[in-house]
Amino acid sequence: MRTLRTRNTSGIVSTKPESPVEHSGKTSSAGRKFKHFTLPPILRRNSKSNSNVSFPDVPNTSSLIAAPPKELLTFEQNLERNRLSAAGQQLIDREERLYGRISEVVQPTTEKKEKEQLARDRKGLLSHIDLAVKSSLSPDEDSLEALKSAVKAILQEEEQDRRWLKQESKRPSWRPSECRRHHDTVIQSLVEECMVNAELPPEESNKLRSSLQRDICGKGRRLQEDLLRVVKVVKGCYPKDMDICNLYGKMYHQAFSAGMRKVAEYGLGMVDCSYLLHWVNVAYPEILHNLELIKAINSEALGKLLTEELTTQLENQYLTHQEKEVQTLINKVLNVEEQAWREGSVPELRDNCYFSPLAIDVIQFVNAAFESVETVLGDTSKVQMIACLLKDFLNSYKKFQEKVLKGCNNRNSRTVIMANLSCVEQFRDYIVKKADLFPVDIKECCLSIVADMKNCGYRSLTSPIHKDLKSQYSSLGTPIWLEKKQVFEKLLEGINKHTQDVRGLTDSCHQELLGQLHLEVTTEYVRRLLKRKIKLRDKAMQEQAARSVCEDGQRLNKLFTEAGSREEWLSDILARIAEVLKLQDISSIQLEIVTLSQAYPDLSDVQVTALLSLKSNLSASAVKRIKKTLLDIQDTTSSQDGPSFFSKV
């Protein structure tokens, strides 16, 4: 398409713009207006010979009349209307004419003036382009239209730069104009200005505790809002290859990072330090991972807000403070507990259960530290220091329990143990629930400590019971036990009395205590039986002993399960022992011993010998054969998991 050139009164060349313009009549040099009329093509072709003219049917004669010509706007008019690409193209056309790429005779004086005017007009155009770019974050529609036109003008300038680089002739002083680089500089200046002036609304600003927090939050809020506008609106004004979203993302990142570094290099109080770290590690990454932003901005390429060295320095300051604070708090809780015990205070009764707030308080402090570290640093791997504090605390807590157990004659020691058994249970449940926050070795160490504390605590409560039942235990596995059922009856009565007297524990601890007592009584029963104080000389005695053992096991199990024990598996042990006592066939005895060993892998050779020795009619060779069969089976089969029982006998 040919370019239409006109000269206005100031000697400035105007060209027909590419985008739509206003329509008006064309004014002649005499000042009169003539209506421009063009014949339709079919009439023009037939105008040479009137005899051959034919007039087709035309339903609407107005369609045969051409539209009036488009108004040719001057450079100043295009600039005024923010039609920057059209204005830019006009300057490029003038540049082509004045610098020799379009041949046209121009007087030297006139040429100099026109070049000077062109330089001034370029400054005016670039000023308007800058203004359009600086207004790109404004919400009005006119700003967007101006920005679109400015971007087109920039691309035209870039193309003109490339054309001049291919020419050997002298180029204008402003070539290459590097308009795109200048555009990026303007955006950088715009972003820096936005971040400097960023402020929160008063109602939000008043909620923050320091000017630093208000400054960081204000900048972060401005960054988020502006980047969302860039992605949603500004992006549409640019071609894809300009990658405008990542450009804005980079500029905002650099501006925010510079502000963060500036405040981080000064000494920060702990509140401001943790707030800054939260923005660096959590809040800022969350902004960049917004569903709309993440599609348009490569957050990975931006990197971190602070250098690794500075971040590490601040994190160490924060973690050290957290460690000292938590350690102080949990040690104070333990000191209060120990002081109350030394003064003879009895723990508070809640719902008929002795209560200590120790576990609740310690877990609250530790858990708050865990959550704070995760909130501030965004990384659960950094909580190991806090986890180690809990391990150290549990060791101190265990030492306190040992002091209480040694002073068991104190009138409040038993109640303190009861209250602390519930605390131990709470610690165990918390460690299991939060296992992912603990390094494996720390977790196992903590669980081992609370398991030892639990066992020691329950043993301290069951030991007096066993001491009281000692006389009843002594008759088990003796001829009098086999002859008189009253022996076991007395034992059951004593156990029942003690289970009724156990009060002051929570339901779960009460159940666990009864389970522990159930296990210990069964263990004592088997131990007494294997002492070999009775000789079962014949089948009748062995069958009688088997019935007694089986019945005792059933009654023992019934008593404990009704009281609250859940260790029902213990009844199986006495039933299996009874079966060994009853059987007479060597092969059957061999099979039963093997089955017993497989069910309870901790059954030892000495215990097998003691059990078989009760059957005094078994020859030494038979006993040897049975034990050899068991040994062979154990050698050829892998050890199976099973409950631990015989190791306690």
XYZ file of C-alpha atoms in Angstrom:
649
model
C 0.000 0.000 0.000
C 1.448 3.419 -0.960
C 2.017 5.933 1.790
C 0.110 9.170 1.379
C 2.192 12.207 2.403
C 0.946 15.753 3.009
C 2.710 18.785 4.343
C 1.094 20.838 7.089
C 1.734 24.513 7.630
C 4.659 23.806 9.916
C 6.367 21.644 7.339
C 5.627 18.412 9.196
C 4.821 15.357 7.165
C 1.631 13.474 8.056
C 0.861 9.960 6.892
C -2.310 7.953 6.701
C -2.468 6.068 10.034
C -2.966 2.321 10.219
C -5.696 2.368 12.825
C -9.163 3.908 12.401
C -9.413 7.713 12.497
C -12.190 10.287 12.280
C -13.873 11.171 8.944
C -14.298 14.710 7.545
C -14.218 16.609 4.266
C -10.870 17.596 2.741
C -10.157 21.350 2.622
C -8.605 22.827 -0.558
C -5.962 25.568 -0.632
C -8.711 28.117 -1.390
C -10.521 27.170 1.775
C -13.526 25.709 -0.021
C -14.808 22.207 0.665
C -15.508 19.837 -2.172
C -17.506 16.663 -1.791
C -15.307 13.787 -2.841
C -17.199 11.443 -5.233
C -15.870 8.325 -6.943
C -17.605 6.388 -9.684
C -18.213 2.724 -9.114
C -15.747 0.479 -11.006
C -18.409 -0.755 -13.459
C -19.258 2.827 -14.520
C -15.607 3.808 -14.856
C -14.884 0.897 -17.160
C -17.793 1.791 -19.485
C -17.205 5.547 -19.592
C -15.097 5.371 -22.774
C -18.015 4.230 -24.925
C -21.459 5.509 -24.153
C -23.083 3.097 -26.600
C -21.900 0.139 -24.600
C -22.885 1.415 -21.221
C -25.278 -0.784 -19.316
C -26.794 -0.001 -15.951
C -27.430 -2.936 -13.728
C -30.279 -2.982 -11.269
C -29.117 -1.372 -8.071
C -31.599 -1.626 -5.231
C -29.817 1.007 -3.059
C -28.080 3.778 -5.029
C -26.420 5.112 -1.887
C -24.105 2.106 -1.911
C -22.589 3.347 -5.157
C -21.253 6.447 -3.409
C -17.853 6.011 -1.729
C -17.394 6.924 1.960
C -15.755 10.278 2.630
C -11.961 10.068 3.062
C -10.470 9.461 6.537
C -9.099 12.487 8.333
C -5.321 12.725 8.218
C -4.220 13.599 11.753
C -1.067 15.541 12.396
C 1.649 14.231 14.671
C 0.519 16.600 17.431
C -3.080 15.403 17.115
C -2.038 11.732 17.316
C 0.133 12.510 20.321
C -2.658 14.410 22.011
C -5.056 11.481 21.485
C -2.463 8.962 22.738
C -2.360 7.310 19.321
C 1.307 6.697 19.912
C 1.938 3.999 17.314
C 0.504 6.255 14.595
C 2.565 9.195 15.867
C 5.644 7.003 15.998
C 5.130 5.826 12.436
C 4.872 9.431 11.297
C 8.243 10.179 12.880
C 9.780 7.111 11.285
C 8.503 8.262 7.866
C 9.988 11.711 8.412
C 13.230 10.088 9.537
C 13.335 8.034 6.343
C 12.878 11.143 4.228
C 15.333 13.355 6.073
C 18.128 10.835 6.410
C 18.251 9.733 2.816
C 16.413 6.486 2.635
C 13.579 8.154 0.717
C 14.922 10.448 -2.010
C 13.437 13.904 -1.888
C 15.059 17.241 -2.603
C 15.005 19.408 0.519
C 16.700 22.766 1.002
C 19.622 22.549 3.500
C 18.179 25.201 5.783
C 14.782 23.577 5.739
C 16.328 20.129 6.266
C 18.218 21.309 9.355
C 15.081 22.785 10.848
C 13.100 19.670 10.087
C 15.763 17.436 11.708
C 15.731 19.621 14.796
C 11.944 19.469 14.871
C 12.064 15.701 14.407
C 14.411 15.368 17.397
C 12.059 17.455 19.527
C 9.068 15.438 18.379
C 10.861 12.208 19.252
C 11.413 13.468 22.775
C 7.724 14.283 22.986
C 6.775 10.818 21.724
C 9.116 9.063 24.141
C 7.736 11.181 26.980
C 4.202 10.073 26.103
C 5.335 6.442 25.847
C 6.931 6.720 29.297
C 3.741 8.198 30.687
C 1.650 5.391 29.158
C 3.945 2.739 30.653
C 3.917 4.450 34.050
C 0.106 4.479 33.965
C -0.126 0.775 33.102
C -1.108 -0.153 36.671
C -3.911 2.434 36.726
C -7.413 0.983 36.704
C -8.980 3.147 33.931
C -9.577 1.823 30.410
C -7.961 4.827 28.680
C -4.631 3.952 30.280
C -4.803 0.464 28.774
C -5.525 1.802 25.287
C -2.623 4.197 25.602
C -0.392 1.347 26.785
C -1.345 -0.851 23.830
C -0.477 1.963 21.434
C 2.772 2.667 23.313
C 3.825 -0.991 23.051
C 3.203 -0.912 19.289
C 5.291 2.260 19.037
C 8.106 0.564 20.968
C 8.039 -2.408 18.620
C 8.106 -0.026 15.616
C 11.167 1.668 17.110
C 12.866 -1.675 17.654
C 12.209 -2.638 14.045
C 13.560 0.715 12.824
C 16.715 0.139 14.911
C 17.229 -3.195 13.189
C 16.754 -1.625 9.751
C 19.338 1.053 10.445
C 21.845 -1.517 11.696
C 21.749 -3.074 8.233
C 22.581 0.244 6.541
C 26.064 1.597 5.969
C 24.922 5.193 5.595
C 25.089 7.675 8.454
C 22.289 7.022 10.878
C 20.467 9.521 13.110
C 22.084 10.295 16.462
C 19.268 8.557 18.314
C 19.754 5.270 16.502
C 19.730 2.695 17.893
C 17.100 4.100 20.251
C 16.946 0.931 22.369
C 13.397 1.846 23.191
C 12.659 -1.553 24.733
C 15.541 -1.301 27.158
C 14.323 2.153 28.110
C 10.828 0.669 28.567
C 12.250 -1.873 31.030
C 14.012 0.917 32.926
C 10.758 2.855 33.181
C 8.992 -0.230 34.576
C 11.770 -0.678 37.112
C 11.379 2.936 38.201
C 7.589 2.511 38.355
C 7.875 -0.619 40.499
C 10.371 0.971 42.880
C 8.093 3.982 43.300
C 5.076 1.737 43.959
C 6.956 -0.226 46.606
C 8.316 2.901 48.327
C 4.830 4.397 48.560
C 3.082 1.142 49.535
C 0.884 1.544 52.610
C -1.755 -0.469 54.392
C -5.232 0.847 55.170
C -5.345 2.275 58.723
C -7.648 -0.499 59.996
C -5.097 -3.148 58.954
C -2.019 -1.132 59.854
C -3.184 -0.735 63.451
C -3.274 -4.510 63.919
C 0.496 -4.840 63.397
C 2.947 -4.335 66.226
C 5.757 -2.302 64.636
C 6.551 0.035 61.764
C 8.742 -2.682 60.237
C 5.826 -5.102 60.139
C 3.582 -2.460 58.580
C 6.239 -1.673 55.979
C 6.807 -5.329 55.021
C 3.115 -6.171 54.915
C 2.312 -3.030 52.897
C 4.975 -3.834 50.319
C 3.890 -7.463 50.134
C 0.255 -6.482 49.663
C 1.159 -3.992 46.912
C 3.323 -6.578 45.169
C 0.513 -9.126 45.193
C -2.161 -6.727 43.925
C 0.030 -5.259 41.177
C 1.251 -8.628 39.900
C -2.325 -9.874 39.730
C -3.267 -6.801 37.659
C -0.301 -7.422 35.368
C -1.356 -11.045 34.816
C -5.058 -10.292 34.404
C -4.978 -6.992 32.482
C -1.581 -5.587 31.487
C -0.438 -8.855 29.940
C -3.014 -8.427 27.148
C -1.365 -5.178 25.982
C 1.947 -6.890 25.168
C 3.025 -9.509 22.635
C 3.949 -12.868 24.111
C 7.651 -12.590 23.284
C 8.054 -9.524 25.532
C 7.277 -11.834 28.511
C 5.919 -8.880 30.458
C 4.681 -10.932 33.453
C 8.130 -12.296 34.233
C 9.613 -8.825 33.731
C 7.255 -7.319 36.318
C 7.796 -10.348 38.569
C 11.561 -9.827 38.434
C 11.294 -6.068 39.100
C 8.943 -6.488 42.070
C 11.092 -9.297 43.444
C 14.215 -7.133 43.253
C 12.476 -4.154 44.868
C 10.997 -6.272 47.680
C 14.300 -8.065 48.202
C 16.215 -4.782 48.444
C 13.808 -3.520 51.098
C 14.079 -6.765 53.053
C 17.891 -6.742 52.966
C 17.965 -3.160 54.145
C 15.984 -3.876 57.332
C 17.561 -7.297 57.911
C 21.062 -5.867 58.072
C 20.155 -3.917 61.209
C 19.715 -5.628 64.547
C 16.156 -6.894 64.812
C 14.114 -7.710 67.888
C 12.736 -11.220 68.036
C 9.174 -10.217 67.084
C 10.338 -8.363 63.968
C 12.886 -11.075 63.160
C 10.239 -13.809 63.188
C 7.839 -11.632 61.162
C 10.469 -10.979 58.499
C 11.401 -14.669 58.326
C 7.727 -15.564 57.953
C 7.488 -13.324 54.881
C 10.722 -14.683 53.431
C 9.900 -18.363 53.956
C 6.118 -18.572 53.877
C 4.052 -15.507 52.948
C 6.021 -14.436 49.858
C 6.244 -17.958 48.359
C 2.489 -18.321 48.934
C 1.881 -15.132 46.926
C 3.968 -16.423 44.023
C 2.142 -19.756 44.120
C -1.208 -18.084 43.573
C -3.033 -20.105 40.907
C -3.144 -17.134 38.527
C 0.418 -15.950 39.126
C 2.089 -19.341 38.942
C 0.866 -19.833 35.368
C 2.472 -16.608 34.169
C 5.494 -16.004 36.427
C 8.421 -18.368 36.861
C 8.871 -18.115 40.624
C 11.765 -20.575 40.642
C 13.840 -18.197 38.522
C 13.324 -15.366 41.023
C 15.165 -17.080 43.854
C 15.004 -16.141 47.537
C 14.287 -12.709 48.970
C 17.405 -12.821 51.151
C 20.836 -14.314 50.629
C 21.504 -17.725 52.127
C 23.987 -16.217 54.564
C 21.606 -13.561 55.843
C 18.691 -16.018 56.055
C 20.790 -18.499 58.044
C 21.899 -15.749 60.431
C 18.313 -14.686 61.120
C 17.072 -18.271 61.436
C 19.804 -19.118 63.951
C 18.842 -16.031 65.965
C 15.196 -17.095 65.914
C 15.812 -20.783 66.710
C 18.191 -19.969 69.566
C 15.565 -17.700 71.095
C 12.864 -20.367 70.683
C 15.090 -22.983 72.307
C 15.855 -20.831 75.344
C 12.247 -19.763 75.752
C 10.831 -23.304 75.554
C 13.529 -24.700 77.830
C 12.822 -22.052 80.442
C 9.082 -22.668 80.346
C 9.122 -26.470 80.543
C 11.779 -26.543 83.246
C 9.661 -24.150 85.279
C 6.681 -26.508 84.949
C 8.756 -29.428 86.269
C 10.166 -27.352 89.129
C 6.652 -26.393 90.207
C 5.621 -30.087 90.170
C 8.642 -31.153 92.220
C 8.201 -28.337 94.710
C 4.569 -29.307 95.303
C 5.604 -32.922 95.944
C 8.335 -31.908 98.391
C 5.837 -29.774 100.278
C 3.519 -32.786 100.615
C 0.758 -31.434 98.380
C -1.727 -33.990 97.111
C -2.628 -33.631 93.409
C -6.011 -32.189 92.587
C -8.914 -34.615 92.132
C -10.878 -34.225 88.909
C -13.704 -36.657 88.238
C -12.286 -38.866 91.017
C -8.909 -38.995 89.244
C -5.668 -37.453 90.468
C -4.680 -34.712 88.038
C -1.431 -32.941 87.132
C -1.269 -30.169 84.515
C 2.391 -30.925 83.794
C 1.936 -32.795 80.497
C -0.693 -30.372 79.199
C 1.549 -27.374 79.895
C 4.725 -28.909 78.487
C 3.012 -30.230 75.353
C 1.388 -26.835 74.858
C 4.748 -25.046 74.995
C 6.527 -27.584 72.782
C 3.707 -27.745 70.260
C 3.507 -23.944 70.101
C 7.232 -23.882 69.347
C 6.781 -26.540 66.635
C 3.989 -24.523 65.030
C 5.915 -21.265 65.344
C 8.982 -22.725 63.650
C 6.854 -24.152 60.854
C 4.985 -20.845 60.452
C 8.101 -18.696 60.479
C 10.490 -20.945 58.580
C 8.033 -22.965 56.495
C 10.062 -26.105 57.104
C 9.336 -28.865 59.642
C 12.916 -30.147 59.375
C 14.057 -27.148 61.440
C 12.141 -28.276 64.547
C 14.706 -30.905 65.540
C 16.190 -28.569 68.118
C 12.803 -28.360 69.864
C 12.397 -32.144 69.652
C 15.742 -32.554 71.419
C 14.490 -30.263 74.182
C 11.556 -32.611 74.792
C 13.934 -35.563 75.038
C 16.053 -33.719 77.621
C 12.927 -32.746 79.538
C 11.680 -36.353 79.657
C 15.020 -37.464 81.096
C 14.656 -34.844 83.835
C 11.055 -35.900 84.385
C 12.169 -39.521 84.757
C 14.678 -38.494 87.436
C 11.899 -36.694 89.284
C 9.788 -39.859 89.167
C 12.681 -41.853 90.604
C 12.880 -39.396 93.514
C 9.173 -39.863 94.140
C 9.516 -43.649 94.057
C 12.395 -43.565 96.514
C 10.292 -41.435 98.814
C 7.337 -43.772 98.502
C 6.747 -43.558 102.229
C 5.689 -39.952 101.791
C 1.943 -39.737 102.151
C 1.528 -38.059 98.774
C 3.952 -40.158 96.692
C 1.343 -42.719 95.601
C -1.088 -40.015 94.467
C 1.697 -38.126 92.668
C 2.595 -41.327 90.790
C -1.049 -41.813 89.826
C -1.318 -38.252 88.530
C 1.930 -38.551 86.591
C 0.980 -41.866 84.973
C -1.675 -39.911 83.090
C 0.997 -37.363 82.086
C 3.268 -40.124 80.804
C 0.397 -41.476 78.727
C -0.213 -38.008 77.250
C 3.468 -37.645 76.318
C 3.443 -41.044 74.622
C 0.318 -40.220 72.614
C 1.725 -36.837 71.577
C 5.043 -38.283 70.374
C 3.249 -40.967 68.362
C 0.845 -38.428 66.875
C 3.642 -35.998 65.945
C 6.132 -38.671 64.918
C 6.911 -36.905 61.632
C 8.330 -33.926 63.563
C 10.864 -36.065 65.432
C 14.090 -37.469 64.004
C 13.855 -41.262 64.216
C 16.509 -41.613 66.927
C 14.981 -38.827 69.048
C 11.498 -40.310 68.694
C 12.666 -43.788 69.721
C 14.579 -42.368 72.669
C 11.541 -40.381 73.862
C 9.228 -43.398 73.540
C 11.727 -45.555 75.413
C 11.859 -43.039 78.284
C 8.074 -42.824 78.645
C 7.790 -46.647 78.428
C 10.280 -47.000 81.295
C 8.416 -44.373 83.307
C 5.107 -46.122 82.695
C 6.449 -49.530 83.756
C 8.125 -48.109 86.857
C 4.983 -46.245 87.795
C 2.717 -49.263 87.458
C 5.180 -51.531 89.255
C 5.192 -49.103 92.162
C 1.420 -49.536 92.400
C 1.373 -53.327 91.915
C 4.346 -54.167 94.177
C 2.367 -53.649 97.403
C -0.334 -55.923 95.975
C 2.126 -58.732 95.246
C 3.652 -58.296 98.694
C 0.241 -58.751 100.246
C -0.471 -61.827 98.093
C 2.876 -63.483 98.773
C 1.470 -66.084 101.150
C -1.166 -67.142 98.592
C 1.460 -67.316 95.848
C 3.659 -69.609 97.928
C 1.082 -72.419 97.804
C 0.767 -72.475 94.017
C 2.315 -75.496 92.298
C 2.481 -77.470 95.523
C 0.633 -80.644 96.579
C -1.693 -78.586 98.786
C -2.655 -76.458 95.779
C -3.581 -79.629 93.892
C -5.515 -81.106 96.799
C -7.396 -78.023 98.069
C -9.206 -75.628 95.825
C -9.378 -73.137 98.688
C -5.727 -72.176 97.980
C -6.579 -70.570 94.687
C -9.862 -69.232 96.071
C -7.958 -67.202 98.647
C -5.670 -65.862 95.936
C -8.671 -64.759 93.848
C -10.251 -63.073 96.870
C -7.069 -61.143 97.582
C -6.713 -60.056 93.945
C -10.351 -59.002 93.768
C -9.980 -56.911 96.926
C -6.980 -55.050 95.539
C -8.577 -54.423 92.137
C -11.512 -52.865 93.942
C -9.192 -50.666 96.011
C -7.337 -49.192 93.009
C -8.861 -45.715 92.728
C -7.668 -42.341 91.499
C -6.490 -43.306 88.005
C -7.987 -42.199 84.725
C -9.972 -44.875 82.880
C -7.173 -45.605 80.416
C -4.529 -45.778 83.157
C -6.791 -47.930 85.331
C -7.236 -50.342 82.450
C -3.489 -50.425 81.805
C -2.746 -50.994 85.486
C -5.141 -53.962 85.616
C -3.569 -55.349 82.452
C -0.140 -55.032 84.051
C -1.391 -56.733 87.227
C -3.045 -59.463 85.154
C 0.271 -60.141 83.414
C 2.270 -60.115 86.644
C -0.131 -62.494 88.466
C -0.102 -64.917 85.507
C 3.698 -64.697 85.377
C 3.914 -65.451 89.105
C 1.516 -68.398 88.694
C 3.704 -69.977 85.948
C 6.881 -69.227 87.894
C 5.532 -71.066 90.935
C 4.393 -73.950 88.758
C 7.827 -74.360 87.170
C 9.568 -74.464 90.557
C 8.842 -78.213 90.453
C 7.569 -78.471 94.010
C 5.134 -81.169 92.921
C 5.659 -84.477 91.190
C 2.873 -85.658 88.906
C 3.689 -89.361 88.988
C 0.918 -90.802 86.889
C -1.734 -90.019 84.320
C -4.438 -89.342 86.934
C -2.389 -86.736 88.773
C -1.350 -85.115 85.529
C -4.929 -84.887 84.337
C -6.007 -83.478 87.697
C -3.233 -80.868 87.575
C -4.202 -80.021 83.971
C -7.816 -79.425 85.043
C -6.697 -77.209 87.924
C -4.363 -75.132 85.741
C -7.019 -74.746 83.036
C -9.752 -73.774 85.507
C -7.428 -71.399 87.368
C -6.565 -69.692 84.092
C -10.207 -69.284 83.150
C -11.211 -67.884 86.550
C -8.197 -65.586 86.651
C -8.981 -64.283 83.191
C -12.661 -63.760 84.082
C -11.795 -61.789 87.223
C -9.375 -59.440 85.445
C -11.403 -58.880 82.283
C -14.462 -58.030 84.366
C -12.340 -55.591 86.353
C -11.138 -53.906 83.164
C -8.070 -55.762 81.835
C -7.826 -56.234 78.069
C -5.038 -58.844 78.253
C -7.270 -61.811 77.393
C -4.429 -63.564 75.543
C -2.932 -64.509 78.928
C -5.588 -67.220 79.456
C -4.150 -69.073 76.455
C -0.830 -69.642 78.212
C -2.249 -71.612 81.138
C -4.491 -73.562 78.747
C -1.467 -74.646 76.677
C 0.513 -75.615 79.794
C -2.472 -77.641 80.979
C -2.549 -79.447 77.609
C 1.119 -80.434 77.987
C 0.391 -81.782 81.455
C -2.605 -83.805 80.253
C -1.044 -85.484 77.181
C 0.611 -88.884 77.526
C 1.730 -89.688 73.995
C 5.311 -88.558 73.353
C 4.567 -87.395 69.801
C 1.583 -85.374 71.018
C 3.674 -83.817 73.761
C 6.353 -82.972 71.165
C 3.775 -81.263 68.959
C 2.287 -79.272 71.858
C 5.697 -78.078 73.053
C 6.563 -76.960 69.493
C 3.216 -75.149 69.215
C 3.796 -73.439 72.572
C 7.269 -72.347 71.476
C 5.971 -70.953 68.186
C 3.239 -68.997 69.959
C 5.709 -67.637 72.532
C 9.198 -67.489 70.993
C 10.788 -66.390 74.277
C 10.146 -69.874 75.790
C 13.598 -71.079 76.918
C 15.151 -74.548 77.022
C 15.351 -74.388 80.822
C 11.640 -73.630 81.051
C 10.783 -76.540 78.731
C 12.850 -78.822 80.969
C 11.087 -77.533 84.081
C 7.646 -78.056 82.519
C 8.421 -81.592 81.392
C 9.931 -82.392 84.789
C 6.472 -82.003 86.342
C 5.543 -85.185 84.448
C 7.773 -87.401 86.546
C 6.769 -90.528 84.582
C 8.605 -89.175 81.501
C 11.974 -90.867 81.036
C 15.126 -88.802 80.553
C 15.415 -90.093 76.988
C 11.838 -88.984 76.230
C 12.547 -85.517 77.590
C 15.728 -85.390 75.525
C 13.858 -86.463 72.391
C 11.172 -83.821 72.878
C 13.749 -81.088 73.400
C 15.728 -82.211 70.338
C 12.605 -82.039 68.193
C 11.970 -78.499 69.449
C 15.561 -77.517 68.727
C 15.386 -78.922 65.201
C 12.168 -77.050 64.494
C 13.651 -73.804 65.826
C 16.722 -74.230 63.623
C 14.713 -74.807 60.441
C 12.090 -72.108 60.912
C 12.525 -68.379 61.248
C 11.577 -66.907 64.570
C 8.056 -65.545 64.579
C 6.784 -62.440 66.289
C 4.771 -63.167 69.370
C 3.964 -61.631 72.740
C 6.720 -61.584 75.307
C 5.815 -63.670 78.350
C 8.258 -66.418 79.353
C 11.180 -63.961 79.439
C 9.363 -62.355 82.398
C 9.066 -65.689 84.271
